[in-house]
Amino acid sequence: MSFSSPLLVFWISLVLLCQGSQAQLSSTYYDSTCSNVSAIVSNVIQQAQQSDTRIVASLTRLFFHDCFVNGCDGSVLLDNSYSIASEKDALPNNNSLRGFDVVDNIKSAVEDICPGVVSCADILALAAERSVYLAGGPSWEVLLGRRDGTTANPVGATNNLPSPFDDYSTLQSKFSALGLDNTNLATLSGAHTFGRAQCKVFFSRLYNFSGSGYSDPSLSSSYLAYLKQSCPQNGDMTVLNNLDTTTADTFDNSYYTNLQNNEGLLQSDQTLLSASEASIASTVNSYATYQNMFFANFAQSMINMGNIDPLTGTDGEIRTNCRRVNGS
Ligand code: HEM
Ligand SMILES: *[C@@H]1O[C@H](CO)[C@@H](O)[C@H](O)[C@H]1NC(C)=O
Ligand SMILES: *[C@@H]1O[C@H](CO)[C@@H](O)[C@H](O)[C@H]1NC(C)=O
Ligand SMILES: *[C@@H]1O[C@H](CO)[C@@H](O)[C@H](O)[C@H]1NC(C)=O
């Protein structure tokens, strides 16, 4: 096999480019320009949490849906306008993503103290870390210095984001396309230790799995009965269910013990344990036993996810309003 040299130059440049942009993110990025940003983010989230326990899950998911589409550039926050086709309307996001109002509140609290300095993309990264921590999970040093994109990518949102109906190899390829490996996949899926899912995203598992006319055989019978009550046939497909049936609002490792008990809510969850790959099953089993191992790997995987194609230097902008490109 031989590479033509322009292709080789292209790959080498790409590698250097990726390393270059990652190297510019830093945990001390705002130390001299907005040293209190993390405390402000934490404060607003804690206030929101008082009336909405679910908000910490929703904010964690927002960061994921941002990073998987055009990189971590705040594109998921842009509303429809004459120049923007919003990602919010894309299939995985419509009537599903939430927390945008809390992001607005964080942004305005930050703008009050240090105007024009902190990007919306970084606010999502900080909010995800504080959310996980406030729900009982690990904390970590968030890498910062991302700038905000000026475009959105609804087609990317539809195509790049994993679907709850994806099988293991599809999930694997969607993650690896962004430089995330199988361990990152098994680890980041552990975010389903908190938050909710609508009946429509797992309904077929209850009544007609893969068109078989039967339920998914990988569901425990007691959990199946429980879910059928919550999501009856011809019922309301938007009814909310806990992703973690054991400790709904706590960030812990019970997502993995649930999988061991055949009580993963989404097909994409349970498939981690039924996947033919032994190494993934063994990761799941380790996390189920050692919560500290899950926590340490989760923190690292969130940092890895946060490194997906950030805009740095003079690329992009610092949005004034997270919903709009500046000057529009
Ligand atoms: C591995 C592939 C994944 C799939 C197929 C997937 C799919 C889903 C689906 C279908 C929902 C429920 C949406 C609804 O019913 O409206 C959901 C919720 C959620 N997802 Fe994922 N997800 C994946 C990975 C992740 C990752 C990597 C994270 C974060 C690191 C994450 C965090 C969450 C959270 C926290 C919720 C609950 C949100 C809330 O209550 O507002 N997910 N996910
Ligand atoms: C930082 O922000 C927090 C939360 O808003 C506030 O309680 C604290 O007084 C601030 N500290 C400084 C040094 O501004
Ligand atoms: C998004 O959901 C709304 C209902 O809330 C619906 O009217 C609209 O057609 C959906 N958008 C897309 C692009 O499917
Ligand atoms: C189950 O799904 C298959 C394929 O989508 C469909 O042909 C069949 O009618 C469905 N059965 C029931 C009972 O809904």
Coordinates of C-alpha atoms and ligand atoms in Angstrom, one line a residue:
M1 CA 0.0 0.0 0.0
S2 CA 1.4 3.4 -0.9
F3 CA 0.2 6.9 -0.1
S4 CA 0.5 9.7 -2.7
S5 CA 2.5 12.5 -1.1
P6 CA -0.3 15.1 -1.2
L7 CA -2.4 12.7 0.8
L8 CA 0.4 12.1 3.3
V9 CA 1.0 15.9 3.7
F10 CA -2.7 16.2 4.3
W11 CA -2.8 13.6 7.0
I12 CA 0.3 15.0 8.7
S13 CA -1.2 18.5 8.6
L14 CA -4.4 17.2 10.0
V15 CA -2.6 15.5 12.9
L16 CA -0.5 18.6 13.6
L17 CA -3.7 20.7 13.4
C18 CA -5.5 18.5 15.9
Q19 CA -2.6 18.5 18.3
G20 CA -2.2 22.2 17.9
S21 CA -5.8 23.1 18.7
Q22 CA -6.0 20.7 21.6
A23 CA -2.8 22.0 23.1
Q24 CA -4.4 25.5 23.3
L25 CA -7.1 24.4 25.7
S26 CA -6.0 24.9 29.3
S27 CA -7.6 24.7 32.8
T28 CA -6.2 28.1 33.6
Y29 CA -7.4 29.8 30.5
Y30 CA -9.7 32.3 32.3
D31 CA -7.5 32.8 35.4
S32 CA -6.6 36.3 34.6
T33 CA -9.8 37.3 32.7
C34 CA -12.6 35.6 34.6
S35 CA -11.2 33.8 37.5
N36 CA -14.6 33.2 39.2
V37 CA -16.3 31.7 36.1
S38 CA -16.6 28.2 37.6
A39 CA -18.2 29.4 40.8
I40 CA -20.7 31.5 38.8
V41 CA -21.6 28.4 36.7
S42 CA -22.0 26.3 39.9
N43 CA -24.1 28.9 41.6
V44 CA -26.7 29.2 38.7
I45 CA -26.9 25.4 38.4
Q46 CA -27.5 25.0 42.1
Q47 CA -30.3 27.5 41.9
A48 CA -31.9 25.8 39.0
Q49 CA -31.6 22.4 40.7
Q50 CA -33.8 23.5 43.5
S51 CA -36.9 23.5 41.3
D52 CA -35.6 20.9 38.7
T53 CA -33.6 18.0 39.9
R54 CA -33.3 16.8 36.3
I55 CA -31.5 19.9 35.1
V56 CA -28.0 18.5 35.9
A57 CA -28.7 15.5 33.5
S58 CA -30.0 17.8 30.8
L59 CA -26.9 20.1 31.0
T60 CA -24.6 17.1 30.8
R61 CA -26.4 15.9 27.7
L62 CA -26.2 19.4 26.1
F63 CA -22.4 19.2 26.2
F64 CA -22.4 15.8 24.5
H65 CA -24.8 17.0 21.8
D66 CA -22.7 20.0 21.2
C67 CA -19.3 18.2 20.9
F68 CA -20.6 15.5 18.6
V69 CA -21.7 18.1 16.0
N70 CA -19.1 20.4 14.5
G71 CA -17.0 19.9 17.6
C72 CA -17.5 21.6 21.0
D73 CA -18.3 25.0 19.5
G74 CA -21.7 25.9 21.1
S75 CA -23.4 25.2 17.8
V76 CA -26.2 23.3 19.6
L77 CA -27.3 26.5 21.3
L78 CA -28.0 28.5 18.2
D79 CA -31.7 29.3 17.5
N80 CA -33.2 29.4 14.0
S81 CA -32.7 32.7 12.2
Y82 CA -32.4 33.9 8.7
S83 CA -28.8 32.6 8.5
I84 CA -29.0 29.6 10.9
A85 CA -30.8 26.3 10.6
S86 CA -30.8 25.3 14.2
E87 CA -29.6 21.9 15.4
K88 CA -32.4 22.0 18.0
D89 CA -35.0 20.8 15.5
A90 CA -33.0 17.8 14.4
L91 CA -34.5 14.4 15.2
P92 CA -32.3 13.5 18.3
N93 CA -32.9 17.0 19.8
N94 CA -36.4 18.2 19.0
N95 CA -38.7 18.0 22.0
S96 CA -35.9 16.3 23.9
L97 CA -32.9 18.6 24.6
R98 CA -33.4 21.0 27.5
G99 CA -31.6 23.4 29.7
F100 CA -31.2 26.2 27.2
D101 CA -32.8 28.7 29.6
V102 CA -30.3 27.8 32.3
V103 CA -27.4 28.2 29.9
D104 CA -28.8 31.7 29.2
N105 CA -28.9 32.4 32.9
I106 CA -25.3 31.2 33.3
K107 CA -24.2 33.3 30.3
S108 CA -25.8 36.5 31.6
A109 CA -24.4 36.0 35.1
V110 CA -21.0 35.5 33.6
E111 CA -21.4 38.5 31.3
D112 CA -22.3 40.6 34.3
I113 CA -18.9 39.9 35.9
C114 CA -16.6 39.5 32.8
P115 CA -18.3 40.6 29.6
G116 CA -17.2 39.3 26.3
V117 CA -14.7 36.9 27.6
V118 CA -16.2 33.4 28.2
S119 CA -17.5 31.4 25.3
C120 CA -20.8 29.5 25.3
A121 CA -18.9 26.4 24.3
D122 CA -16.8 26.7 27.5
I123 CA -19.9 27.4 29.5
L124 CA -21.3 24.0 28.3
A125 CA -18.0 22.3 29.3
L126 CA -18.1 23.9 32.8
A127 CA -21.8 23.2 33.2
A128 CA -21.4 19.5 32.4
E129 CA -18.6 19.1 35.0
R130 CA -20.5 21.0 37.7
S131 CA -23.6 19.0 36.9
V132 CA -22.0 15.7 37.3
Y133 CA -20.3 16.8 40.5
L134 CA -23.5 18.2 42.0
A135 CA -25.3 14.9 41.3
G136 CA -22.7 13.0 43.3
G137 CA -20.2 12.2 40.6
P138 CA -16.5 13.1 40.1
S139 CA -15.1 16.5 39.6
W140 CA -12.2 17.3 37.2
E141 CA -10.2 20.2 35.8
V142 CA -12.1 21.4 32.8
L143 CA -9.9 22.4 29.9
L144 CA -11.0 25.8 28.5
G145 CA -10.3 28.2 25.7
R146 CA -12.9 27.1 23.1
R147 CA -14.5 29.8 21.0
D148 CA -18.0 29.8 19.6
G149 CA -18.9 28.7 16.1
T150 CA -20.8 30.9 13.7
T151 CA -22.7 28.0 12.0
A152 CA -25.0 25.2 13.0
N153 CA -25.2 21.7 11.4
P154 CA -28.7 20.1 11.7
V155 CA -27.8 17.4 9.2
G156 CA -24.7 16.5 11.4
A157 CA -27.0 16.4 14.4
T158 CA -29.2 13.9 12.7
N159 CA -26.4 11.8 11.4
N160 CA -23.5 12.0 13.9
L161 CA -25.4 11.6 17.1
P162 CA -26.0 8.0 18.2
S163 CA -29.5 6.7 18.1
P164 CA -31.0 4.6 20.9
F165 CA -31.8 2.0 18.3
D166 CA -28.2 1.7 17.1
D167 CA -26.4 -1.6 17.5
Y168 CA -23.0 -1.8 19.1
S169 CA -20.9 -1.5 15.9
T170 CA -22.9 1.5 14.8
L171 CA -22.3 3.2 18.1
Q172 CA -18.7 2.2 17.9
S173 CA -18.2 3.8 14.5
K174 CA -20.0 7.0 15.5
F175 CA -17.7 7.4 18.4
S176 CA -14.5 6.4 16.6
A177 CA -15.3 8.9 13.8
L178 CA -14.7 11.6 16.5
G179 CA -11.6 9.9 17.9
L180 CA -13.4 8.3 20.8
D181 CA -12.6 4.6 21.4
N182 CA -14.7 1.7 22.8
T183 CA -13.7 2.5 26.4
N184 CA -14.9 6.1 25.9
L185 CA -18.2 4.7 24.5
A186 CA -18.7 2.3 27.5
T187 CA -17.6 5.1 29.9
L188 CA -19.6 8.0 28.6
S189 CA -22.7 5.9 28.3
G190 CA -22.6 5.8 32.1
A191 CA -24.0 9.3 32.0
H192 CA -27.3 7.5 31.7
T193 CA -27.0 7.1 35.5
F194 CA -29.3 10.2 35.7
G195 CA -32.0 11.9 33.7
R196 CA -35.1 10.7 31.8
A197 CA -36.1 9.2 28.5
Q198 CA -39.4 9.3 26.8
C199 CA -41.4 6.1 26.0
K200 CA -40.8 6.5 22.3
V201 CA -37.1 5.9 22.6
F202 CA -37.5 2.4 23.9
F203 CA -41.1 1.5 23.2
S204 CA -40.3 -1.0 20.4
R205 CA -38.3 -3.0 23.0
L206 CA -41.5 -3.6 24.9
Y207 CA -43.8 -4.7 22.2
N208 CA -42.2 -5.3 18.9
F209 CA -38.4 -5.7 19.1
S210 CA -36.8 -5.5 15.7
G211 CA -40.2 -6.2 14.2
S212 CA -40.3 -9.6 15.9
G213 CA -43.7 -9.0 17.5
Y214 CA -42.1 -9.9 20.8
S215 CA -40.3 -7.9 23.5
D216 CA -36.5 -7.6 23.6
P217 CA -35.3 -10.9 25.2
S218 CA -32.4 -9.0 26.9
L219 CA -34.9 -7.1 29.2
S220 CA -35.5 -8.6 32.6
S221 CA -39.1 -9.7 33.0
S222 CA -39.8 -7.6 36.0
Y223 CA -38.3 -4.5 34.4
L224 CA -40.3 -5.3 31.3
A225 CA -43.5 -5.4 33.2
Y226 CA -42.7 -2.2 35.0
L227 CA -41.9 -0.4 31.7
K228 CA -45.1 -1.7 30.1
Q229 CA -47.1 -0.1 32.9
S230 CA -45.4 3.2 32.3
C231 CA -45.6 3.0 28.5
P232 CA -48.8 1.1 27.5
Q233 CA -49.6 0.4 23.9
N234 CA -51.4 3.4 22.4
G235 CA -50.3 5.4 25.4
D236 CA -48.5 8.8 25.5
M237 CA -45.1 8.4 23.8
T238 CA -43.7 11.4 25.6
V239 CA -44.1 10.0 29.2
L240 CA -40.8 10.3 31.0
N241 CA -38.9 7.4 32.6
N242 CA -35.8 7.3 34.7
L243 CA -32.8 6.2 32.7
D244 CA -31.4 4.7 35.9
T245 CA -34.1 2.6 37.5
T246 CA -32.1 2.2 40.8
T247 CA -30.9 5.7 41.8
A248 CA -32.6 8.0 39.3
D249 CA -31.0 11.4 40.1
T250 CA -27.6 10.3 41.6
F251 CA -24.5 10.1 39.5
D252 CA -23.1 6.8 40.6
N253 CA -22.2 3.4 39.0
S254 CA -25.6 1.9 39.2
Y255 CA -26.0 2.3 35.4
Y256 CA -23.6 -0.6 35.2
T257 CA -25.2 -2.8 37.8
N258 CA -28.5 -2.2 36.1
L259 CA -26.9 -3.6 32.9
Q260 CA -25.8 -6.6 34.8
N261 CA -29.4 -7.1 35.9
N262 CA -30.7 -6.7 32.3
E263 CA -32.2 -3.4 33.3
G264 CA -30.6 -1.0 30.8
L265 CA -33.4 1.3 29.5
L266 CA -32.3 1.9 25.9
Q267 CA -31.3 -0.8 23.4
S268 CA -28.0 1.2 23.1
D269 CA -27.4 0.8 26.8
Q270 CA -28.0 -3.0 27.1
T271 CA -26.1 -3.7 24.0
L272 CA -22.8 -2.7 25.8
L273 CA -23.1 -5.9 27.8
S274 CA -24.6 -8.1 25.1
A275 CA -22.0 -6.8 22.6
S276 CA -19.9 -9.6 21.2
E277 CA -16.8 -7.7 22.4
A278 CA -15.5 -9.3 25.6
S279 CA -13.4 -6.2 26.5
I280 CA -16.5 -4.0 26.7
A281 CA -18.4 -6.4 28.8
S282 CA -15.4 -6.6 31.1
T283 CA -15.3 -2.8 31.3
V284 CA -19.0 -2.8 32.3
N285 CA -18.4 -5.4 34.9
S286 CA -15.4 -3.5 36.4
Y287 CA -17.3 -0.3 36.6
A288 CA -20.2 -2.1 38.3
T289 CA -17.7 -3.3 41.0
Y290 CA -15.4 -0.3 41.2
Q291 CA -17.2 3.0 41.2
N292 CA -13.9 4.9 41.7
M293 CA -12.6 3.4 38.4
F294 CA -15.8 4.5 36.6
F295 CA -15.4 8.0 38.1
A296 CA -11.8 8.4 37.1
N297 CA -12.4 7.1 33.6
F298 CA -15.6 9.2 33.2
A299 CA -13.7 12.4 34.0
Q300 CA -11.0 11.5 31.5
S301 CA -13.5 10.6 28.8
M302 CA -15.3 13.9 29.3
I303 CA -12.0 15.7 28.8
N304 CA -11.5 13.6 25.6
M305 CA -15.0 14.5 24.4
G306 CA -14.4 18.1 25.2
N307 CA -11.3 18.1 22.9
I308 CA -13.3 17.3 19.8
D309 CA -12.5 20.0 17.2
P310 CA -12.5 23.1 19.4
L311 CA -12.2 26.5 17.8
T312 CA -9.2 28.4 19.2
G313 CA -7.1 31.4 18.6
T314 CA -8.9 33.8 16.3
D315 CA -11.3 31.2 14.9
G316 CA -15.0 31.7 15.7
E317 CA -16.0 34.3 18.3
I318 CA -17.2 34.9 21.8
R319 CA -20.9 35.1 21.5
T320 CA -22.7 37.7 23.5
N321 CA -25.9 35.7 23.4
C322 CA -25.6 32.0 23.2
R323 CA -28.6 31.7 21.0
R324 CA -27.3 34.0 18.3
V325 CA -24.2 34.7 16.2
N326 CA -22.8 38.2 17.1
G327 CA -24.2 41.0 14.9
S328 CA -27.2 39.0 13.7
Ligands
HEM1 C1 -23.9 6.0 23.5 C2 -24.9 6.5 22.7 C3 -26.0 7.3 23.3 C4 -27.3 7.2 22.9 C5 -27.9 6.3 21.9 C6 -28.1 8.1 23.7 C7 -29.4 8.3 23.6 C8 -30.2 9.0 24.5 C9 -31.6 9.1 24.5 C10 -32.5 8.5 23.4 C11 -32.0 9.8 25.6 C12 -33.5 10.2 25.9 C13 -34.0 11.3 25.1 C14 -35.5 11.5 25.2 O1 -36.2 10.6 25.5 O2 -35.9 12.7 25.0 C15 -30.9 10.2 26.3 C16 -30.8 10.9 27.4 C17 -29.7 11.3 28.1 N1 -28.4 11.2 27.6 FE1 -27.8 9.9 26.2 N2 -27.2 8.8 24.6 C18 -26.0 8.3 24.4 C19 -24.8 8.8 25.0 C20 -24.8 9.7 25.9 C21 -23.6 10.4 26.4 C22 -22.2 10.2 25.8 C23 -24.0 11.3 27.4 C24 -23.2 12.3 28.1 C25 -21.9 12.1 28.4 C26 -25.4 11.2 27.5 C27 -26.2 11.8 28.4 C28 -27.6 11.7 28.5 C29 -28.3 12.2 29.7 C30 -27.7 12.9 30.9 C31 -29.7 12.0 29.4 C32 -30.9 12.5 30.2 C33 -31.2 13.9 29.8 C34 -32.3 14.6 30.5 O3 -32.9 14.0 31.4 O4 -32.7 15.7 30.1 N3 -25.9 10.2 26.6 N4 -29.8 9.7 25.6
LIG2 C1 -17.6 34.2 42.9 O1 -18.9 33.8 42.5 C2 -19.6 33.3 43.6 C3 -20.9 32.8 43.0 O2 -21.6 33.7 42.2 C4 -19.8 34.3 44.7 O3 -20.5 33.8 45.8 C5 -18.4 34.8 45.1 O4 -18.5 35.8 46.0 C6 -17.5 35.2 43.9 N1 -16.2 35.5 44.4 C7 -15.5 36.5 43.9 C8 -14.1 36.6 44.4 O5 -15.9 37.3 43.1
LIG3 C1 -40.3 19.6 16.2 O1 -41.4 19.4 17.1 C2 -42.5 20.2 16.8 C3 -43.5 19.9 17.9 O2 -43.2 20.4 19.1 C4 -43.0 19.9 15.5 O3 -44.1 20.8 15.2 C5 -41.9 20.1 14.4 O4 -42.4 19.7 13.2 C6 -40.7 19.3 14.8 N1 -39.7 19.7 13.9 C7 -39.1 18.8 13.1 C8 -38.1 19.3 12.2 O5 -39.4 17.6 13.1
LIG4 C1 -43.9 -5.3 14.3 O1 -43.0 -4.6 13.4 C2 -43.0 -5.2 12.1 C3 -41.9 -4.5 11.3 O2 -41.9 -3.2 11.5 C4 -44.4 -5.0 11.5 O3 -44.5 -5.5 10.2 C5 -45.5 -5.7 12.4 O4 -46.7 -5.4 11.9 C6 -45.3 -5.2 13.8 N1 -46.2 -6.0 14.7 C7 -47.0 -5.5 15.6 C8 -47.7 -6.4 16.5 O5 -47.1 -4.3 15.8

